Short mmCIF file of C-alpha atoms in Angstrom, two decimals:
data_model
loop_
_atom_site.label_atom_id
_atom_site.label_comp_id
_atom_site.label_asym_id
_atom_site.label_seq_id
_atom_site.Cartn_x
_atom_site.Cartn_y
_atom_site.Cartn_z
CA MET A 1 -19.37 -27.85 -11.56
CA LYS A 2 -21.38 -24.84 -10.36
CA LYS A 3 -21.63 -26.45 -6.93
CA ILE A 4 -17.85 -27.02 -6.74
CA PHE A 5 -17.16 -23.46 -7.86
CA LYS A 6 -19.55 -22.21 -5.19
CA LYS A 7 -17.68 -24.16 -2.55
CA MET A 8 -14.33 -22.80 -3.72
CA VAL A 9 -15.74 -19.32 -3.31
CA LEU A 10 -17.05 -20.23 0.11
CA CYS A 11 -13.60 -21.44 1.11
CA ALA A 12 -12.28 -17.99 0.27
CA LEU A 13 -15.12 -16.41 2.23
CA MET A 14 -14.35 -18.65 5.16
CA PHE A 15 -10.85 -17.18 5.14
CA THR A 16 -12.44 -13.72 5.40
CA SER A 17 -14.72 -14.61 8.29
CA VAL A 18 -12.03 -16.43 10.24
CA GLN A 19 -9.77 -13.45 9.71
CA ALA A 20 -12.28 -11.28 11.53
CA SER A 21 -12.41 -13.58 14.51
CA TRP A 22 -8.62 -13.86 14.68
CA SER A 23 -7.48 -10.28 14.42
CA GLY A 24 -10.40 -7.90 14.47
CA PRO A 25 -10.77 -5.04 12.01
CA PHE A 26 -7.17 -4.42 10.91
CA SER A 27 -5.88 -3.34 14.30
CA ASP A 28 -3.76 -6.42 15.04
CA GLU A 29 -2.52 -7.12 11.53
CA ASN A 30 1.17 -6.69 10.81
CA TYR A 31 1.64 -6.21 7.09
CA ILE A 32 5.41 -5.89 7.42
CA GLN A 33 5.58 -9.26 9.15
CA TYR A 34 3.53 -10.96 6.44
CA TRP A 35 5.05 -9.31 3.37
CA GLY A 36 8.58 -8.52 4.55
CA LYS A 37 10.90 -6.29 2.54
CA LEU A 38 9.11 -5.62 -0.70
CA LYS A 39 10.63 -6.20 -4.12
CA ILE A 40 9.64 -5.96 -7.78
CA VAL A 41 8.66 -9.11 -9.68
CA ASN A 42 7.38 -8.83 -13.26
CA ASN A 43 6.81 -5.07 -12.91
CA GLN A 44 4.73 -5.64 -9.78
CA ILE A 45 5.37 -4.77 -6.13
CA SER A 46 5.69 -8.14 -4.45
CA SER A 47 6.35 -9.66 -1.05
CA GLU A 48 9.61 -11.33 -0.09
CA LEU A 49 7.94 -14.57 -1.23
CA GLY A 50 7.24 -13.05 -4.65
CA GLU A 51 3.46 -12.66 -4.36
CA LYS A 52 1.63 -9.57 -5.63
CA VAL A 53 1.15 -6.77 -3.11
CA GLN A 54 -1.05 -3.71 -3.48
CA LEU A 55 -0.18 -0.97 -1.04
CA LYS A 56 -2.85 1.63 -0.38
CA GLY A 57 -3.36 4.41 2.09
CA TRP A 58 -3.40 8.17 2.47
CA SER A 59 -0.82 10.85 1.77
CA THR A 60 -0.02 13.62 4.22
CA ARG A 61 -0.26 17.28 3.26
CA GLY A 62 1.71 20.29 4.42
CA ASP A 63 3.83 20.64 7.53
CA ILE A 64 3.90 17.44 9.60
CA LEU A 65 5.40 19.11 12.67
CA GLY A 66 2.97 19.62 15.54
CA SER A 67 -0.18 18.75 13.57
CA SER A 68 -2.83 16.54 15.19
CA CYS A 69 -3.43 15.12 11.69
CA TYR A 70 -0.05 13.40 11.90
CA ALA A 71 0.13 12.03 15.41
CA LYS A 72 0.54 8.31 16.04
CA SER A 73 -3.17 8.09 16.88
CA SER A 74 -3.96 9.31 13.35
CA LEU A 75 -1.84 6.53 11.87
CA GLU A 76 -3.69 4.05 14.07
CA LYS A 77 -6.97 5.37 12.67
CA MET A 78 -5.70 5.07 9.09
CA LYS A 79 -4.76 1.46 9.75
CA SER A 80 -8.07 0.65 11.44
CA TRP A 81 -9.77 1.90 8.28
CA GLY A 82 -7.75 -0.42 6.07
CA ALA A 83 -4.59 1.46 5.09
CA ASN A 84 -1.57 -0.85 4.88
CA SER A 85 0.78 2.07 4.24
CA VAL A 86 1.10 5.85 4.45
CA ARG A 87 2.84 8.35 2.19
CA LEU A 88 4.75 10.94 4.17
CA ALA A 89 5.06 13.95 1.87
CA ILE A 90 7.66 16.25 3.41
CA ASP A 91 6.70 19.85 2.78
CA LEU A 92 9.82 21.09 1.04
CA ASN A 93 11.06 24.60 1.75
CA LEU A 94 14.22 25.24 -0.25
CA LYS A 95 15.00 28.19 2.02
CA ALA A 96 14.50 26.34 5.30
CA SER A 97 17.04 26.89 8.03
CA GLU A 98 19.39 24.12 9.08
CA GLU A 99 17.41 23.76 12.31
CA GLU A 100 14.15 23.30 10.37
CA LYS A 101 15.75 20.67 8.14
CA GLU A 102 16.94 18.69 11.15
CA LYS A 103 13.51 18.91 12.78
CA ASN A 104 11.94 17.46 9.64
CA ILE A 105 14.44 14.61 9.60
CA SER A 106 13.71 13.83 13.26
CA ALA A 107 9.98 13.88 12.54
CA VAL A 108 10.42 11.43 9.66
CA LYS A 109 12.42 9.07 11.88
CA GLU A 110 9.61 9.19 14.44
CA PHE A 111 7.13 8.33 11.68
CA LEU A 112 9.26 5.35 10.72
CA ASP A 113 9.19 4.17 14.34
CA TRP A 114 5.41 4.56 14.53
CA THR A 115 4.68 2.83 11.23
CA GLU A 116 7.03 -0.04 12.02
CA ALA A 117 5.32 -0.54 15.37
CA LEU A 118 1.93 -0.52 13.63
CA GLY A 119 3.07 -2.96 10.95
CA ILE A 120 2.38 -0.67 7.98
CA TYR A 121 4.69 0.54 5.21
CA CYS A 122 5.90 4.13 4.91
CA VAL A 123 6.69 6.05 1.72
CA VAL A 124 9.06 8.93 2.48
CA ASP A 125 8.62 11.62 -0.17
CA TRP A 126 11.00 14.52 -0.89
CA ASN A 127 7.99 16.53 -1.98
CA PHE A 128 9.43 18.77 -4.68
CA THR A 129 6.44 20.54 -6.31
CA SER A 130 7.98 23.22 -8.47
CA SER A 131 8.25 23.77 -12.22
CA GLU A 132 11.98 24.39 -11.73
CA ASN A 133 14.60 21.78 -12.50
CA PRO A 134 14.51 19.50 -9.41
CA GLN A 135 18.30 19.56 -9.34
CA VAL A 136 18.03 22.89 -7.48
CA SER A 137 17.25 20.76 -4.40
CA LEU A 138 20.45 18.68 -4.59
CA ASP A 139 23.10 19.06 -1.89
CA ASP A 140 25.35 21.24 -4.04
CA ASN A 141 22.59 23.82 -4.32
CA MET A 142 21.38 23.67 -0.71
CA GLY A 143 24.50 24.17 1.36
CA GLY A 144 25.27 20.45 1.54
CA LYS A 145 21.89 19.57 3.07
CA GLY A 146 19.59 18.91 0.16
CA ALA A 147 18.02 15.73 -1.19
CA GLN A 148 21.10 13.48 -0.86
CA TYR A 149 21.68 14.51 2.74
CA PHE A 150 18.02 14.05 3.62
CA PHE A 151 17.79 10.56 2.14
CA SER A 152 21.16 9.44 3.52
CA GLN A 153 19.96 10.37 7.01
CA ILE A 154 16.67 8.51 6.62
CA ALA A 155 18.13 5.45 4.90
CA SER A 156 20.97 5.08 7.40
CA TYR A 157 18.42 5.25 10.22
CA ALA A 158 16.31 2.56 8.54
CA LYS A 159 19.39 0.37 8.20
CA ALA A 160 20.46 0.92 11.82
CA GLU A 161 16.97 -0.03 13.06
CA ASN A 162 16.76 -2.96 10.63
CA TYR A 163 13.53 -1.57 9.18
CA LYS A 164 12.08 -3.33 6.14
CA HIS A 165 9.08 -1.10 5.54
CA VAL A 166 10.54 2.09 4.07
CA ILE A 167 10.02 3.16 0.45
CA TYR A 168 11.75 6.28 -0.84
CA GLU A 169 10.02 8.72 -3.22
CA LEU A 170 12.73 10.83 -4.76
CA CYS A 171 11.05 13.90 -6.16
CA GLY A 172 7.36 14.32 -5.27
CA GLU A 173 5.66 16.09 -8.15
CA PRO A 174 8.00 18.09 -10.42
CA GLY A 175 6.36 20.43 -12.90
CA SER A 176 9.21 20.15 -15.38
CA GLU A 177 8.35 18.57 -18.73
CA ASN A 178 12.00 17.63 -19.23
CA TRP A 179 12.50 13.95 -18.40
CA THR A 180 16.29 14.33 -18.54
CA ASP A 181 16.21 16.84 -15.64
CA ILE A 182 14.18 14.46 -13.51
CA LYS A 183 16.20 11.40 -14.51
CA ASP A 184 19.50 13.09 -13.72
CA PHE A 185 18.15 14.24 -10.36
CA ALA A 186 17.15 10.67 -9.51
CA SER A 187 20.52 9.31 -10.65
CA ALA A 188 22.25 11.74 -8.29
CA VAL A 189 20.08 10.87 -5.29
CA ILE A 190 19.81 7.08 -5.58
CA PRO A 191 23.31 6.21 -4.24
CA SER A 192 22.60 8.06 -0.98
CA ILE A 193 19.74 5.62 -0.40
CA GLN A 194 21.13 2.36 -1.74
CA THR A 195 24.49 2.79 0.01
CA ASN A 196 22.61 2.80 3.30
CA ASP A 197 19.42 0.78 2.68
CA GLU A 198 20.41 -1.60 -0.07
CA GLY A 199 17.54 -3.17 -1.97
CA ALA A 200 14.90 -0.72 -0.75
CA LEU A 201 12.26 0.27 -3.29
CA MET A 202 12.42 3.80 -4.69
CA ILE A 203 9.84 5.83 -6.62
CA VAL A 204 11.01 8.05 -9.47
CA ALA A 205 8.87 11.03 -10.52
CA THR A 206 7.81 11.61 -14.11
CA PRO A 207 7.35 14.85 -16.09
CA GLN A 208 4.56 17.41 -15.93
CA TRP A 209 3.46 16.80 -12.35
CA CYS A 210 3.81 13.01 -12.87
CA GLN A 211 1.24 12.88 -15.66
CA LEU A 212 3.59 12.04 -18.56
CA ILE A 213 4.59 8.66 -17.18
CA ASP A 214 5.26 7.30 -20.66
CA ALA A 215 8.33 9.57 -20.86
CA ALA A 216 10.18 7.06 -18.66
CA VAL A 217 9.74 4.06 -20.96
CA ASP A 218 13.08 2.79 -22.34
CA LYS A 219 14.99 5.75 -20.81
CA GLU A 220 16.91 4.26 -17.95
CA VAL A 221 17.77 5.99 -14.71
CA ALA A 222 21.38 5.63 -13.54
CA ASP A 223 22.18 3.62 -16.67
CA GLY A 224 19.88 0.82 -15.54
CA ALA A 225 21.96 -0.05 -12.47
CA TYR A 226 18.93 0.03 -10.15
CA ASN A 227 16.14 -1.19 -12.41
CA ASP A 228 15.24 -3.98 -10.02
CA VAL A 229 14.23 -1.51 -7.27
CA LEU A 230 12.77 1.42 -9.23
CA LEU A 231 9.08 2.31 -9.48
CA TYR A 232 7.67 5.18 -11.52
CA SER A 233 4.97 7.54 -10.31
CA PHE A 234 1.70 8.64 -11.86
CA HIS A 235 -0.50 11.37 -10.35
CA TYR A 236 -4.18 11.80 -11.09
CA SER A 237 -6.90 14.29 -10.31
CA ALA A 238 -10.22 12.76 -11.26
CA CYS A 239 -11.92 15.96 -12.43
CA SER A 240 -8.95 17.08 -14.56
CA HIS A 241 -6.80 14.19 -15.78
CA GLN A 242 -9.00 11.59 -17.45
CA GLN A 243 -7.03 12.08 -20.68
CA PHE A 244 -3.85 10.80 -19.01
CA LEU A 245 -5.32 7.54 -17.67
CA PRO A 246 -4.58 5.59 -20.91
CA LYS A 247 -0.90 6.35 -20.31
CA LEU A 248 -1.04 4.54 -16.98
CA ASN A 249 -2.80 1.56 -18.55
CA SER A 250 -0.24 1.38 -21.33
CA VAL A 251 2.93 1.94 -19.33
CA SER A 252 2.04 -0.43 -16.48
CA SER A 253 2.66 -3.40 -18.75
CA SER A 254 6.28 -2.39 -19.35
CA LEU A 255 7.27 -0.47 -16.19
CA PRO A 256 6.60 -0.98 -12.47
CA VAL A 257 4.31 1.94 -11.60
CA VAL A 258 2.52 3.39 -8.59
CA VAL A 259 -0.08 6.12 -8.22
CA SER A 260 1.76 7.92 -5.46
CA GLU A 261 -0.84 10.68 -5.19
CA TRP A 262 -4.37 11.13 -6.51
CA THR A 263 -7.56 12.95 -5.67
CA ALA A 264 -11.22 12.78 -6.63
CA VAL A 265 -11.36 16.51 -7.46
CA ASN A 266 -9.58 19.10 -9.62
CA TYR A 267 -5.82 19.26 -10.15
CA ASP A 268 -5.50 22.17 -7.71
CA GLY A 269 -7.36 20.32 -4.96
CA THR A 270 -10.54 22.34 -5.36
CA SER A 271 -14.09 21.46 -6.33
CA ASP A 272 -17.52 23.03 -6.18
CA GLU A 273 -18.83 23.67 -2.70
CA ILE A 274 -22.19 22.06 -1.90
CA VAL A 275 -24.32 21.45 1.17
CA MET A 276 -24.70 17.87 2.39
CA ASP A 277 -26.82 17.04 5.42
CA GLY A 278 -26.78 20.68 6.40
CA LYS A 279 -22.97 20.95 6.25
CA GLN A 280 -20.69 22.64 3.75
CA ASP A 281 -18.99 20.03 1.60
CA PHE A 282 -17.56 19.47 -1.87
CA SER A 283 -18.54 17.71 -5.07
CA ILE A 284 -16.28 14.95 -6.40
CA CYS A 285 -15.83 13.23 -9.76
CA SER A 286 -16.70 9.72 -8.61
CA THR A 287 -16.98 8.11 -12.06
CA GLU A 288 -13.50 9.21 -13.09
CA ALA A 289 -12.13 8.28 -9.66
CA ASN A 290 -13.56 4.80 -10.01
CA ASP A 291 -11.94 4.54 -13.44
CA LEU A 292 -8.56 4.97 -11.78
CA LEU A 293 -9.34 2.46 -9.03
CA ALA A 294 -10.39 -0.07 -11.67
CA ALA A 295 -7.13 0.48 -13.56
CA CYS A 296 -5.20 -0.18 -10.34
CA SER A 297 -7.02 -3.42 -9.49
CA SER A 298 -7.38 -5.49 -12.64
CA GLU A 299 -6.89 -9.24 -12.75
CA ASP A 300 -3.45 -8.79 -14.31
CA LYS A 301 -1.98 -6.13 -12.07
CA LYS A 302 -2.24 -4.55 -8.66
CA ILE A 303 -1.02 -0.97 -8.71
CA SER A 304 -0.35 0.63 -5.34
CA TRP A 305 -1.86 4.03 -4.57
CA TRP A 306 -2.08 6.77 -1.95
CA TYR A 307 -4.98 9.18 -1.73
CA GLY A 308 -4.24 12.87 -1.18
CA TYR A 309 -4.98 13.94 1.38
CA TRP A 310 -5.21 12.95 5.01
CA SER A 311 -5.87 16.55 6.00
CA ASP A 312 -8.52 18.77 7.55
CA GLN A 313 -7.74 21.78 5.38
CA PHE A 314 -11.16 22.79 4.04
CA VAL A 315 -10.60 21.97 0.36
CA GLY A 316 -12.11 19.36 -1.93
CA SER A 317 -9.12 17.00 -1.83
CA SER A 318 -9.11 16.65 1.97
CA SER A 319 -10.63 13.60 3.63
CA LEU A 320 -11.21 14.98 7.12
CA ARG A 321 -13.27 17.74 8.71
CA GLU A 322 -11.28 17.91 11.93
CA CYS A 323 -8.09 16.07 12.81
CA SER A 324 -8.96 16.57 16.47
CA ASP A 325 -12.08 14.42 15.96
CA ILE A 326 -11.42 11.72 13.36
CA ASN A 327 -14.33 9.35 12.91
CA ASP A 328 -16.34 7.99 9.99
CA SER A 329 -19.21 10.41 10.63
CA ASN A 330 -16.95 13.44 10.47
CA LEU A 331 -15.53 13.11 6.94
CA LEU A 332 -15.63 15.36 3.93
CA ALA A 333 -16.94 14.01 0.62
CA ALA A 334 -13.50 12.75 -0.46
CA GLY A 335 -13.13 10.83 2.79
CA ARG A 336 -16.57 9.27 2.47
CA PHE A 337 -15.76 8.23 -1.08
CA ILE A 338 -12.36 6.71 -0.38
CA LEU A 339 -13.15 4.93 2.88
CA PRO A 340 -15.07 1.99 1.31
CA THR A 341 -12.08 1.26 -0.92
CA MET A 342 -9.89 0.91 2.18
CA ILE A 343 -12.12 -0.72 4.73
CA LYS A 344 -12.95 -4.41 5.04
CA PRO A 345 -16.48 -5.80 5.16
CA SER A 346 -18.14 -5.21 8.52
CA LEU A 347 -17.85 -7.83 11.22
CA GLU A 348 -21.58 -8.38 10.89
CA ASP A 349 -21.17 -9.22 7.20
CA LYS A 350 -18.33 -11.60 8.04
CA GLU A 351 -20.42 -13.36 10.65
CA ASN A 352 -23.14 -13.84 8.03
CA GLN A 353 -20.54 -15.27 5.64
CA GLU A 354 -19.25 -17.60 8.32
CA SER A 355 -22.71 -19.01 9.06
CA THR A 356 -23.18 -19.73 5.35
CA VAL A 357 -19.77 -21.30 4.92
CA ILE A 358 -20.01 -23.62 7.90
CA GLU A 359 -23.09 -25.14 6.29
CA ASP A 360 -21.53 -25.74 2.88
CA VAL A 361 -17.83 -26.60 3.31
CA ASP A 362 -16.65 -29.99 4.53
CA ARG A 363 -14.05 -30.00 7.32
CA GLY A 364 -13.45 -33.65 8.16
CA ASP A 365 -11.50 -35.37 5.38
CA PHE A 366 -7.97 -34.21 6.13
CA THR A 367 -5.91 -34.08 9.30
CA ILE A 368 -3.58 -31.35 10.58
CA TYR A 369 -1.25 -32.32 13.40
CA PRO A 370 -0.47 -30.68 15.74
CA ASN A 371 -2.91 -27.78 15.69
CA PRO A 372 -2.17 -25.31 17.27
CA ALA A 373 1.50 -25.92 16.53
CA SER A 374 4.77 -24.26 17.42
CA GLY A 375 6.71 -25.24 14.30
CA GLU A 376 6.43 -28.01 11.74
CA ILE A 377 3.00 -29.51 11.00
CA SER A 378 1.87 -32.54 9.03
CA VAL A 379 -1.19 -32.62 6.77
CA THR A 380 -2.74 -35.96 5.79
CA LEU A 381 -5.49 -36.38 3.16
CA ASN A 382 -8.13 -38.94 4.14
CA ARG A 383 -10.08 -39.06 0.87
CA ASP A 384 -9.32 -41.37 -2.05
CA GLU A 385 -8.49 -38.87 -4.80
CA GLU A 386 -5.92 -36.34 -5.90
CA ALA A 387 -6.31 -32.80 -4.58
CA THR A 388 -4.58 -29.45 -4.18
CA ILE A 389 -3.70 -27.98 -0.81
CA GLU A 390 -3.48 -24.22 -0.26
CA ILE A 391 -2.54 -22.50 2.99
CA ILE A 392 -3.79 -18.91 3.16
CA SER A 393 -2.51 -16.22 5.54
CA VAL A 394 -4.73 -13.67 7.27
CA LEU A 395 -3.83 -11.18 4.55
CA GLY A 396 -5.20 -13.48 1.85
CA GLN A 397 -1.84 -14.66 0.56
CA VAL A 398 -1.38 -18.25 -0.55
CA VAL A 399 1.80 -19.01 1.40
CA TYR A 400 1.94 -22.71 0.50
CA ALA A 401 0.49 -24.73 -2.38
CA SER A 402 1.06 -28.34 -3.42
CA GLU A 403 -0.55 -31.42 -4.94
CA VAL A 404 -1.53 -34.13 -2.46
CA LYS A 405 -2.84 -37.71 -2.79
CA SER A 406 -4.78 -40.02 -0.49
CA GLY A 407 -2.67 -41.15 2.44
CA ASN A 408 0.11 -38.64 1.73
CA MET A 409 1.58 -36.81 4.69
CA LEU A 410 3.10 -33.40 4.00
CA SER A 411 5.54 -31.81 6.45
CA ILE A 412 5.32 -28.00 6.35
CA ASN A 413 7.08 -25.20 8.23
CA LEU A 414 5.26 -21.87 8.64
CA PRO A 415 5.96 -18.66 10.58
CA GLU A 416 3.81 -17.67 13.55
CA GLY A 417 0.30 -16.62 12.64
CA SER A 418 -3.20 -17.78 11.77
CA TYR A 419 -4.11 -19.50 8.52
CA VAL A 420 -6.84 -21.31 6.62
CA VAL A 421 -5.92 -24.66 5.07
CA CYS A 422 -8.02 -25.46 1.97
CA ILE A 423 -8.09 -28.82 0.19
CA LYS A 424 -9.62 -28.65 -3.30
CA SER A 425 -10.45 -31.62 -5.55
CA SER A 426 -12.79 -32.23 -8.48
CA SER A 427 -15.56 -33.29 -6.09
CA LYS A 428 -15.33 -31.03 -3.06
CA VAL A 429 -13.57 -28.30 -1.12
CA SER A 430 -12.61 -28.68 2.53
CA GLN A 431 -11.05 -26.26 4.99
CA GLN A 432 -9.73 -26.01 8.51
CA LYS A 433 -8.30 -23.22 10.65
CA LEU A 434 -4.59 -23.51 11.56
CA VAL A 435 -2.70 -21.61 14.25
CA ILE A 436 1.11 -21.47 14.49
CA GLU A 437 2.18 -20.14 17.90
#
């Protein structure tokens, strides 16, 4: 049994190594193509096929206009480091001129174009970060161009471009402890999104800077009319908020939740300055940060998260030293901590895995025809026993699973892409690479 288990693990590892040879380190992967328009299944973000999806990436900080931190090349770097999404936190100025508001909307649309082209998801956040009632940012209180106007513009653009990758975060990080204020704000804004981008996922804030996530349990937004597309946000600062982590663990079993912003430092983004390798840097609370990551990646649930921030402002929460020179040797402590949670194993590690797997996993007792293929394929088992077939995409998703017997021929249709076909029985595990052109 130990030997069979080992081979099952090796089949999974073979998927990883083949993935490297097919697409390289993240650059060619299109997460939107593989997962499609996301939905909620059993309180979990899921693909169009209903399989669990964990989005992860960085959050922006401050003004996105004209910053080298938020150019398309920066998004390409995020993706190359493993981010499958980005949170675009729009710096909200309630007193902004009409011209400034329109510039922000144009910048968001450009971000949507960039992220769609890169194949990564985009969370668009109306980043309200005040202790006031968030309803002060509704249209009626902002000359007709508040939250509803903003989201109607973005959602109608997403619909016109047939974009599937946009998630809408309604209210950033309100300081109010009054759940009714936040709930009523969300209820007022939601129609401006769903009228234009029906079925898109939306993130609702929770009280006290998104720490009191349990306030949302059993208290429906918009009378429950949009429960199937609503997520609830939790925010976490590792050095300050350990006491709130049990709330996330508890609520995630009854509500679909995301950690839409978190840091490895204090709640105000600061931490103690230290010197590392002769450079000024910051201390981080790595143990408490790892506690959050563990809570987001248990066997039962995959909670999506975005780290704050992708920024070169010299504070403890920033990941970068200089946005003009983004590389893995020019990161602040937060960036060095978070990068391993994003990035895949190195190509060298994958090559080592591949050499091990080739030695241990049988390839010759089932037939795939044709391969490469342009549409339907047939799979025939050549061994005299019952087995299970799994077809795994380059993102690790099982896109097809079925029982198969000796001599059976299965006809299967798959979208374009590269896959690993695994056949598992009580005696052995076999695999082959499959390409659909």
